[in-house]
CSV table of C-alpha atoms and ligand atoms in Angstrom, one decimal:
chain,number,residue,atom,x,y,z
Q,79,UNK,CA,42.2,-25.7,-5.8
Q,80,UNK,CA,43.2,-22.1,-4.6
Q,81,UNK,CA,40.2,-20.0,-5.5
Q,82,UNK,CA,38.2,-19.1,-2.6
Q,83,UNK,CA,34.9,-17.1,-2.8
Q,84,UNK,CA,33.9,-13.6,-1.3
Q,85,UNK,CA,32.3,-15.0,1.6
Q,86,UNK,CA,30.2,-12.0,2.3
Q,87,UNK,CA,27.9,-13.2,-0.4
Q,88,UNK,CA,27.0,-15.9,1.8
Q,89,UNK,CA,25.3,-13.6,4.5
Q,90,UNK,CA,23.1,-12.3,2.2
Q,91,UNK,CA,19.6,-13.4,2.7
Q,92,UNK,CA,17.8,-14.9,-0.1
Q,93,UNK,CA,15.8,-12.4,-2.0
Q,94,UNK,CA,12.6,-14.5,-1.8
Q,95,UNK,CA,10.2,-11.5,-1.6
Q,96,UNK,CA,9.0,-11.2,-5.4
Q,97,UNK,CA,9.9,-14.9,-6.1
Q,98,UNK,CA,7.3,-15.8,-3.5
Q,99,UNK,CA,4.8,-13.5,-4.4
Q,100,UNK,CA,4.9,-14.8,-7.9
Q,101,UNK,CA,5.0,-18.4,-6.6
Q,102,UNK,CA,1.7,-17.6,-4.4
Q,103,UNK,CA,0.1,-16.0,-7.5
Q,104,UNK,CA,1.0,-18.8,-9.8
Q,105,UNK,CA,-0.5,-21.2,-7.6
Q,106,UNK,CA,-3.8,-19.4,-7.1
Q,107,UNK,CA,-4.1,-18.7,-10.9
Q,108,UNK,CA,-3.6,-22.2,-11.4
Q,109,UNK,CA,-6.3,-23.5,-8.9
Q,110,UNK,CA,-8.6,-20.7,-9.9
Q,111,UNK,CA,-8.4,-20.1,-13.9
Q,112,UNK,CA,-11.4,-18.1,-14.4
Q,113,UNK,CA,-10.0,-15.4,-11.7
Q,114,UNK,CA,-8.7,-12.2,-13.1
Q,115,UNK,CA,-5.7,-11.3,-11.1
Q,116,UNK,CA,-5.0,-7.6,-10.6
Q,117,UNK,CA,-1.4,-7.0,-9.9
Q,118,UNK,CA,-0.4,-4.0,-7.7
Q,119,UNK,CA,2.6,-5.5,-6.1
Q,120,UNK,CA,5.7,-4.6,-8.1
Q,121,UNK,CA,7.0,-1.1,-8.8
Q,122,UNK,CA,7.2,-1.1,-12.5
Q,123,UNK,CA,5.5,1.3,-14.6
Q,124,UNK,CA,2.8,0.6,-17.0
Q,125,UNK,CA,2.8,3.2,-19.5
Q,126,UNK,CA,5.1,3.0,-22.7
Q,127,UNK,CA,7.2,5.9,-23.3
Q,128,UNK,CA,6.0,9.0,-24.8
Q,129,UNK,CA,6.1,10.1,-28.5
Q,130,UNK,CA,8.6,12.9,-27.5
Q,131,UNK,CA,11.1,10.5,-26.0
Q,132,UNK,CA,10.4,7.9,-28.8
Q,133,UNK,CA,11.1,10.3,-31.8
Q,134,UNK,CA,14.1,11.7,-30.4
Q,135,UNK,CA,15.1,7.6,-29.8
Q,136,UNK,CA,14.4,6.6,-33.4
Q,137,UNK,CA,16.2,9.7,-34.9
Q,138,UNK,CA,19.3,9.0,-32.5
Q,139,UNK,CA,19.4,5.2,-33.8
Q,140,UNK,CA,19.0,6.6,-37.2
Q,141,UNK,CA,22.4,8.9,-36.6
Q,142,UNK,CA,23.8,5.5,-35.5
Q,143,UNK,CA,23.3,4.3,-39.0
Q,144,UNK,CA,25.6,6.5,-41.2
Q,145,UNK,CA,29.0,6.5,-40.9
Q,146,UNK,CA,28.9,10.6,-40.7
Q,147,UNK,CA,26.8,10.8,-37.5
Q,148,UNK,CA,27.9,7.2,-35.7
Q,149,UNK,CA,28.9,7.6,-32.2
Q,150,UNK,CA,31.1,4.9,-30.7
Q,151,UNK,CA,32.4,5.4,-27.1
Q,152,UNK,CA,30.9,8.4,-25.7
Q,153,UNK,CA,32.2,9.8,-22.2
Q,154,UNK,CA,31.8,7.8,-19.3
Q,155,UNK,CA,30.2,10.4,-17.3
Q,156,UNK,CA,27.7,10.9,-20.1
Q,157,UNK,CA,27.3,13.4,-22.9
Q,158,UNK,CA,27.1,17.0,-22.0
Q,159,UNK,CA,24.1,17.7,-23.6
Q,160,UNK,CA,22.0,15.9,-21.5
Q,161,UNK,CA,24.1,16.9,-18.2
Q,162,UNK,CA,23.3,20.5,-19.3
Q,163,UNK,CA,19.6,19.6,-20.0
Q,164,UNK,CA,19.5,18.1,-16.2
Q,165,UNK,CA,21.1,21.1,-14.8
Q,166,UNK,CA,19.0,23.6,-16.4
Q,167,UNK,CA,15.4,21.8,-15.7
Q,168,UNK,CA,16.3,19.9,-12.4
Q,169,UNK,CA,18.3,22.1,-10.6
Q,170,UNK,CA,18.3,25.7,-11.7
Q,171,UNK,CA,14.7,26.6,-11.2
Q,172,UNK,CA,15.5,25.2,-7.6
Q,173,UNK,CA,18.2,27.7,-7.1
Q,174,UNK,CA,20.7,25.3,-7.1
Q,175,UNK,CA,23.7,25.9,-9.2
Q,176,UNK,CA,25.9,22.7,-10.4
Q,177,UNK,CA,28.9,22.2,-12.6
Q,178,UNK,CA,28.7,19.8,-15.4
Q,179,UNK,CA,31.3,17.5,-14.0
Q,180,UNK,CA,29.0,16.9,-11.0
Q,181,UNK,CA,26.6,15.0,-13.0
Q,182,UNK,CA,27.3,11.4,-13.7
Q,183,UNK,CA,25.1,9.7,-15.9
Q,184,UNK,CA,24.3,6.1,-15.5
Q,185,UNK,CA,22.1,3.3,-16.5
Q,186,UNK,CA,20.3,3.1,-13.4
Q,187,UNK,CA,19.9,4.6,-9.6
Q,188,UNK,CA,19.8,0.7,-8.6
Q,189,UNK,CA,23.5,0.6,-9.9
Q,190,UNK,CA,24.6,4.0,-8.7
Q,191,UNK,CA,23.1,3.5,-5.1
Q,192,UNK,CA,24.4,0.2,-4.8
Q,193,UNK,CA,28.4,0.7,-6.2
Q,194,UNK,CA,28.6,4.5,-4.4
Q,195,UNK,CA,29.6,2.4,-1.3
Q,196,UNK,CA,32.7,1.3,-2.8
Q,197,UNK,CA,34.4,4.4,-2.6
Q,198,UNK,CA,34.0,4.6,0.9
Q,199,UNK,CA,36.3,2.5,3.7
Q,200,UNK,CA,35.0,-0.9,4.8
Q,201,UNK,CA,35.1,0.3,8.2
Q,202,UNK,CA,32.7,2.8,7.8
Q,203,UNK,CA,29.3,2.3,9.7
Q,204,UNK,CA,26.2,2.5,7.4
Q,205,UNK,CA,22.7,3.6,8.6
Q,206,UNK,CA,19.5,2.5,6.7
Q,207,UNK,CA,15.9,3.8,7.4
Q,208,UNK,CA,13.6,0.6,8.2
Q,209,UNK,CA,11.7,-0.5,6.1
Q,210,UNK,CA,14.1,0.1,3.0
Q,211,UNK,CA,14.9,-0.5,-0.6
Q,212,UNK,CA,17.1,-3.9,0.0
Q,213,UNK,CA,19.6,-2.4,-2.5
Q,214,UNK,CA,21.6,-0.4,0.3
Q,215,UNK,CA,21.6,-2.9,2.8
Q,216,UNK,CA,22.6,-5.9,0.6
Q,217,UNK,CA,25.4,-3.8,-1.2
Q,218,UNK,CA,27.0,-3.2,2.1
Q,219,UNK,CA,26.7,-6.7,3.2
Q,220,UNK,CA,28.3,-7.8,0.1
Q,221,UNK,CA,31.2,-5.3,0.9
Q,222,UNK,CA,32.0,-6.9,4.0
Q,223,UNK,CA,30.3,-4.2,6.5
Q,224,UNK,CA,28.7,-6.8,8.6
Q,225,UNK,CA,29.6,-9.9,10.5
Q,226,UNK,CA,26.2,-11.8,9.8
Q,227,UNK,CA,22.5,-11.6,10.9
Q,228,UNK,CA,21.2,-11.0,14.2
Q,229,UNK,CA,18.3,-13.3,15.3
Q,230,UNK,CA,15.7,-10.9,14.1
Q,231,UNK,CA,16.9,-10.5,10.4
Q,232,UNK,CA,18.6,-7.5,10.6
Q,233,UNK,CA,22.5,-7.3,10.0
Q,234,UNK,CA,25.3,-6.9,13.0
Q,235,UNK,CA,27.0,-3.5,12.3
Q,236,UNK,CA,24.3,-2.0,10.5
Q,237,UNK,CA,22.3,0.9,12.1
Q,238,UNK,CA,18.6,0.7,11.3
Q,239,UNK,CA,16.4,4.1,11.8
Q,240,UNK,CA,12.7,2.7,12.0
Q,241,UNK,CA,10.1,4.6,10.1
Q,242,UNK,CA,6.8,3.8,11.2
Q,243,UNK,CA,3.4,4.9,12.2
Q,244,UNK,CA,4.4,5.8,15.4
Q,245,UNK,CA,7.0,8.4,14.3
Q,246,UNK,CA,5.0,9.3,11.3
Q,247,UNK,CA,7.6,7.6,8.9
Q,248,UNK,CA,9.9,10.3,10.0
Q,249,UNK,CA,13.2,8.5,11.0
Q,250,UNK,CA,14.6,9.5,14.3
Q,251,UNK,CA,18.6,10.7,13.9
Q,252,UNK,CA,21.1,8.0,14.9
Q,253,UNK,CA,22.0,7.6,18.3
Q,254,UNK,CA,25.2,5.6,17.9
Q,255,UNK,CA,28.1,7.0,15.5
Q,256,UNK,CA,27.3,6.7,11.9
Q,257,UNK,CA,29.5,7.1,8.8
Q,258,UNK,CA,27.2,6.6,5.8
Q,259,UNK,CA,23.3,7.5,6.1
Q,260,UNK,CA,21.1,6.1,3.2
Q,261,UNK,CA,17.7,8.1,2.6
Q,262,UNK,CA,15.2,7.8,0.2
Q,263,UNK,CA,12.4,10.5,-0.4
Q,264,UNK,CA,9.9,10.1,-1.6
Q,265,UNK,CA,10.6,6.8,0.2
Q,266,UNK,CA,9.9,3.4,-1.0
Q,267,UNK,CA,8.1,1.5,0.3
Q,268,UNK,CA,6.1,3.7,2.4
Q,269,UNK,CA,5.6,6.5,-0.2
Q,270,UNK,CA,5.9,8.9,2.5
Q,271,UNK,CA,8.5,12.5,2.5
Q,272,UNK,CA,10.2,14.7,4.6
Q,273,UNK,CA,9.4,18.4,4.5
Q,274,UNK,CA,12.2,20.9,4.2
Q,275,UNK,CA,12.6,21.4,7.8
Q,276,UNK,CA,12.6,17.8,8.4
Q,277,UNK,CA,15.1,17.1,5.9
Q,278,UNK,CA,17.3,20.1,6.8
Q,279,UNK,CA,17.7,18.4,10.5
Q,280,UNK,CA,19.3,15.4,8.4
Q,281,UNK,CA,21.7,17.9,6.8
Q,282,UNK,CA,22.4,19.8,9.8
Q,283,UNK,CA,23.1,16.7,12.0
Q,284,UNK,CA,25.3,15.4,8.8
Q,285,UNK,CA,27.3,18.5,9.2
Q,286,UNK,CA,27.9,18.5,12.7
Q,287,UNK,CA,28.8,14.6,12.8
Q,288,UNK,CA,30.9,14.5,9.7
Q,289,UNK,CA,28.2,12.1,8.2
Q,290,UNK,CA,27.7,11.6,4.3
Q,291,UNK,CA,24.0,11.2,3.1
Q,292,UNK,CA,23.3,9.2,0.5
Q,293,UNK,CA,20.0,10.4,-0.8
Q,294,UNK,CA,17.7,8.7,-3.4
Q,295,UNK,CA,15.3,10.6,-5.1
Q,296,UNK,CA,14.2,8.3,-7.5
Q,297,UNK,CA,10.6,9.2,-7.2
Q,298,UNK,CA,11.1,13.1,-7.2
Q,299,UNK,CA,9.0,13.7,-10.3
Q,300,UNK,CA,5.6,12.5,-8.2
Q,301,UNK,CA,6.0,15.2,-5.5
Q,302,UNK,CA,3.0,17.5,-5.6
Q,303,UNK,CA,3.1,19.4,-2.1
Q,304,UNK,CA,5.0,22.5,-1.8
Q,305,UNK,CA,6.6,21.6,1.2
Q,306,UNK,CA,8.4,18.6,0.1
Q,307,UNK,CA,11.9,19.4,-1.2
Q,308,UNK,CA,12.5,17.8,-4.7
Q,309,UNK,CA,16.2,17.9,-4.2
Q,310,UNK,CA,18.4,17.7,-1.1
Q,311,UNK,CA,20.7,20.6,-2.2
Q,312,UNK,CA,17.4,22.8,-1.5
Q,313,UNK,CA,18.5,22.5,2.0
Q,314,UNK,CA,21.4,24.9,2.6
Q,315,UNK,CA,25.2,23.3,2.9
Q,316,UNK,CA,23.9,19.9,1.5
Q,317,UNK,CA,26.6,20.0,-0.9
Q,318,UNK,CA,29.1,19.7,1.9
Q,319,UNK,CA,27.6,16.3,2.8
Q,320,UNK,CA,25.2,14.6,0.6
Q,321,UNK,CA,25.3,12.7,-2.5
Q,322,UNK,CA,21.9,12.3,-4.6
Q,323,UNK,CA,20.7,10.0,-7.2
Q,324,UNK,CA,17.9,10.7,-9.9
Q,325,UNK,CA,16.5,8.0,-12.3
Q,326,UNK,CA,14.5,8.5,-15.0
Q,327,UNK,CA,12.9,5.3,-14.8
Q,328,UNK,CA,9.8,6.1,-12.9
Q,329,UNK,CA,9.8,9.6,-14.1
Q,330,UNK,CA,9.6,8.8,-17.6
Q,331,UNK,CA,9.0,5.2,-18.1
Q,332,UNK,CA,12.8,4.2,-18.6
Q,333,UNK,CA,12.8,1.1,-16.6
Q,334,UNK,CA,13.5,-1.1,-19.9
Q,335,UNK,CA,15.3,1.9,-21.8
Q,336,UNK,CA,17.8,2.5,-18.6
Q,337,UNK,CA,19.0,5.8,-17.7
Q,338,UNK,CA,19.6,7.6,-14.6
Q,339,UNK,CA,22.0,10.3,-12.8
Q,340,UNK,CA,23.9,10.8,-9.5
Q,341,UNK,CA,25.1,14.2,-8.6
Q,342,UNK,CA,28.5,14.4,-6.6
Q,343,UNK,CA,29.0,17.9,-5.3
Q,344,UNK,CA,32.7,19.5,-5.6
Q,345,UNK,CA,32.1,20.8,-2.1
Q,346,UNK,CA,31.7,17.0,-0.6
Q,347,UNK,CA,34.6,15.6,1.3
Q,348,UNK,CA,35.5,12.4,3.2
Q,349,UNK,CA,38.6,11.9,5.6
Q,350,UNK,CA,41.7,9.6,4.4
Q,351,UNK,CA,43.0,7.3,7.0
Q,352,UNK,CA,45.8,10.1,8.2
Q,353,UNK,CA,42.9,12.5,8.9
Q,354,UNK,CA,43.1,14.6,5.9
Q,355,UNK,CA,40.0,15.8,3.8
Q,356,UNK,CA,40.1,14.2,0.5
Q,357,UNK,CA,37.5,15.3,-2.4
Q,358,UNK,CA,34.6,12.7,-2.9
Q,359,UNK,CA,34.2,13.5,-6.7
Q,360,UNK,CA,37.2,12.4,-8.4
Q,361,UNK,CA,37.0,9.2,-6.4
Q,362,UNK,CA,33.5,8.7,-8.0
Q,363,UNK,CA,35.0,9.8,-11.4
Q,364,UNK,CA,37.7,7.5,-11.2
Q,365,UNK,CA,35.3,4.9,-10.3
Q,366,UNK,CA,33.2,5.3,-13.1
Q,367,UNK,CA,35.7,6.0,-15.5
Q,368,UNK,CA,37.4,2.5,-15.0
Q,369,UNK,CA,34.3,0.1,-14.2
Q,370,UNK,CA,31.3,2.0,-16.8
Q,371,UNK,CA,31.5,3.0,-20.3
Q,372,UNK,CA,28.6,5.2,-20.6
Q,373,UNK,CA,25.0,5.2,-21.3
Q,374,UNK,CA,24.2,4.2,-25.3
Q,375,UNK,CA,23.9,7.6,-27.1
Q,376,UNK,CA,20.3,7.1,-28.5
Q,377,UNK,CA,19.2,6.6,-24.6
Q,378,UNK,CA,20.8,9.8,-23.5
Q,379,UNK,CA,18.9,11.5,-26.6
Q,380,UNK,CA,15.8,10.0,-25.7
Q,381,UNK,CA,16.7,10.9,-22.1
Q,382,UNK,CA,17.3,14.9,-22.9
Q,383,UNK,CA,13.9,14.8,-24.9
Q,384,UNK,CA,12.0,14.5,-21.5
Q,385,UNK,CA,13.1,18.1,-21.1
Q,386,UNK,CA,11.7,19.2,-24.3
Q,387,UNK,CA,8.4,21.4,-24.1
Q,388,UNK,CA,6.7,18.5,-25.7
Q,389,UNK,CA,8.2,15.9,-23.8
Q,390,UNK,CA,7.9,17.6,-20.1
Q,391,UNK,CA,3.7,17.9,-21.1
Q,392,UNK,CA,3.6,14.2,-22.1
Q,393,UNK,CA,5.8,12.8,-18.9
Q,394,UNK,CA,3.7,15.2,-16.6
Q,395,UNK,CA,0.3,13.8,-18.2
Q,396,UNK,CA,1.6,10.1,-17.4
Q,397,UNK,CA,2.5,11.1,-13.9
Q,398,UNK,CA,-0.4,12.6,-13.2
Q,399,UNK,CA,-2.5,9.4,-14.4
Q,400,UNK,CA,-0.3,7.4,-11.9
Q,401,UNK,CA,-1.0,10.1,-9.1
Q,402,UNK,CA,-4.9,9.6,-10.0
Q,403,UNK,CA,-4.5,6.3,-9.1
Q,404,UNK,CA,-2.8,6.8,-6.0
Q,405,UNK,CA,-5.6,8.8,-4.7
Q,406,UNK,CA,-8.2,6.3,-5.8
Q,407,UNK,CA,-6.3,3.8,-3.9
Q,408,UNK,CA,-5.9,6.2,-0.7
Q,409,UNK,CA,-9.4,7.8,-0.9
Q,410,UNK,CA,-11.1,4.0,-0.8
Q,411,UNK,CA,-8.9,2.3,1.5
Q,412,UNK,CA,-9.6,5.1,4.3
Q,413,UNK,CA,-13.3,4.8,3.3
Q,414,UNK,CA,-13.3,1.5,4.3
Q,415,UNK,CA,-11.3,2.1,7.3
Q,416,UNK,CA,-7.9,0.9,6.5
Q,417,UNK,CA,-5.2,3.5,7.7
Q,418,UNK,CA,-3.2,4.6,4.7
Q,419,UNK,CA,0.2,6.1,4.2
Q,420,UNK,CA,1.9,7.7,1.4
Q,421,UNK,CA,0.4,8.2,-2.3
Q,422,UNK,CA,0.2,11.8,-2.3
Q,423,UNK,CA,3.8,12.4,-3.2
Q,424,UNK,CA,4.2,9.1,-4.5
Q,425,UNK,CA,3.4,6.1,-6.1
Q,426,UNK,CA,3.1,3.8,-3.6
Q,427,UNK,CA,0.8,3.6,-1.0
Q,428,UNK,CA,1.5,1.7,2.4
Q,429,UNK,CA,-1.3,0.0,4.1
Q,430,UNK,CA,-1.7,-0.8,7.3
Q,431,UNK,CA,-3.0,-4.3,7.8
Q,432,UNK,CA,-6.6,-4.7,9.5
Q,433,UNK,CA,-6.8,-6.3,12.9
Q,434,UNK,CA,-3.2,-6.7,13.0
Q,435,UNK,CA,-2.8,-9.2,10.4
Q,436,UNK,CA,0.9,-10.0,9.3
Q,437,UNK,CA,1.9,-8.8,6.3
Q,438,UNK,CA,1.5,-12.4,4.6
Q,439,UNK,CA,-1.7,-13.2,5.9
Q,440,UNK,CA,-2.9,-9.6,4.8
Q,441,UNK,CA,-1.2,-10.5,1.1
Q,442,UNK,CA,-3.0,-14.2,0.9
Q,443,UNK,CA,-6.6,-12.4,2.2
Q,444,UNK,CA,-6.1,-10.2,-0.7
Q,445,UNK,CA,-5.1,-12.6,-3.5
Q,446,UNK,CA,-7.5,-15.2,-2.5
Q,447,UNK,CA,-10.5,-13.2,-1.8
Q,448,UNK,CA,-10.0,-9.9,-4.0
Q,449,UNK,CA,-7.4,-11.4,-6.4
Q,450,UNK,CA,-5.4,-8.7,-6.0
Q,451,UNK,CA,-1.5,-8.4,-5.7
Q,452,UNK,CA,0.3,-6.3,-3.1
Q,453,UNK,CA,3.6,-6.6,-1.7
Q,454,UNK,CA,4.0,-7.7,2.0
Q,455,UNK,CA,5.7,-5.1,4.0
Q,456,UNK,CA,8.0,-7.5,6.0
Q,457,UNK,CA,10.0,-7.9,2.8
Q,458,UNK,CA,11.1,-4.6,3.2
Q,459,UNK,CA,12.4,-5.0,7.0
Q,460,UNK,CA,11.5,-5.6,10.1
Q,461,UNK,CA,9.4,-2.6,11.0
Q,462,UNK,CA,7.6,-3.5,7.4
Q,463,UNK,CA,6.1,-6.2,9.4
Q,464,UNK,CA,2.0,-5.4,9.6
Q,465,UNK,CA,2.0,-3.3,6.0
Q,466,UNK,CA,1.5,-4.1,2.7
Q,467,UNK,CA,2.4,-1.6,-0.3
Q,468,UNK,CA,0.2,-1.3,-3.1
Q,469,UNK,CA,1.6,0.9,-6.3
Q,470,UNK,CA,-0.3,3.2,-8.5
Q,471,UNK,CA,1.1,1.8,-11.5
Q,472,UNK,CA,-1.7,0.2,-13.4
Q,473,UNK,CA,-4.7,1.4,-15.4
Q,474,UNK,CA,-7.1,3.7,-13.4
Q,475,UNK,CA,-9.9,0.9,-14.7
Q,476,UNK,CA,-7.9,-1.9,-12.8
Q,477,UNK,CA,-7.3,0.4,-9.7
Q,478,UNK,CA,-11.1,1.0,-9.4
Q,479,UNK,CA,-12.2,-2.6,-9.7
Q,480,UNK,CA,-9.3,-3.6,-7.0
Q,481,UNK,CA,-10.6,-0.9,-4.8
Q,482,UNK,CA,-14.2,-2.2,-5.4
Q,483,UNK,CA,-13.1,-6.1,-4.3
Q,484,UNK,CA,-11.3,-5.0,-1.5
Q,485,UNK,CA,-14.2,-3.3,-0.3
Q,486,UNK,CA,-16.2,-6.1,-0.3
Q,487,UNK,CA,-14.2,-8.1,1.8
Q,488,UNK,CA,-15.3,-9.4,5.1
Q,489,UNK,CA,-12.8,-7.4,7.1
Q,490,UNK,CA,-14.5,-4.4,6.0
V,35,LIG,N1,16.0,3.7,-5.8
V,35,LIG,C1,14.6,3.4,-5.6
V,35,LIG,C2,14.2,4.1,-4.1
V,35,LIG,C3,14.0,2.5,-6.3
V,35,LIG,O1,12.7,2.3,-5.7
V,35,LIG,C4,14.1,1.9,-7.5
V,35,LIG,C5,13.5,1.2,-8.1
V,35,LIG,O2,12.3,0.5,-7.8
V,35,LIG,C6,15.6,2.6,-8.0
V,35,LIG,C7,16.2,3.3,-7.2
V,35,LIG,C8,16.1,1.8,-9.2
V,35,LIG,O3,16.1,2.8,-10.2
V,35,LIG,P1,16.9,2.3,-11.4
V,35,LIG,O4,15.7,2.0,-12.5
V,35,LIG,O5,17.3,3.7,-12.3
V,35,LIG,O6,18.0,1.4,-11.3
């Protein structure tokens, strides 16, 4: 008997949020089989892959069926045809130049934003915004960057930067020393964004304090306003301090198809224990080539098709559809006197609960009396208490029906 476990895993809190939502919804449905529930909780897309993507996907599968065009292992970092399309379409129009070896194609922004911390030392201090996409926190707990929980449910050693109504969801710069800083804009769960100037403050802070920003731009495709940066590299000097994560999941309905990418600029450096400066890009390259064997060829061809003229048009139609739902949610909830945030550059709407209700009480009220399912904000962190997240990933008919039902509730 000598095998011992990684005890850091014992420090993790049960991720009971979606399990608990499912339990309550199931119980309600059992007791009220005649009620039609509208689900606006989980952040998964509802529209299928667009035709341009499906055609490219099918053609690539066909290639795999013939010995002449069959593809075996591909480059771990992804095929250059996709990396070239990414650079040309997602960055060059913004005036950002990238080399092919700065683009790492993967099967998800969840894995990349979770794995990235591996290449940094265990004694780095990690800062996250609060509320937060839980992957950033849990992966650092697994890695041993905390000694355990505080009484309030936050982790010792992690630095939390609250984003609330009071600061207009613009987190303050860390007051204590930090090394790695996770930022996600447009934000999950709040749906809010930073302007160029606000993001520039974080970049300049990172430069001054030798901090690396881990910038999650999974919802970039939903940005509508001109003053909101699509990439952190739009900010001068950001290549020296930031890694950026992107995903085709929400952009193009790839949640079940799986494709994403991460940019690790050549300019990015971090210190070794002797105080020397090391390039970060080769470390991520080494990590990926050792632990990852690339995204399947048909999926990368399918992702490439997003950038065709047809693909761009079809994807835009889907995103416009979701954003129309977001507008319906925002307007209807505002009209009945609720404070709502996000939903302008993001498919998420962050609703302040009425009458200072707790997140879970408001969740129950919506479920029981309007048969609408949201996600309690408290599940995303301490400062998520008192909020509820609704998503625009649904049909417009359901969205309108949900708003009608909420408008008839007694708190209105
Ligand atoms: N990053 C954020 C902020 C997300 O909300 C999500 C999914 O919900 C992801 C990353 C995961 O993206 P992927 O499907 O590419 O793993």
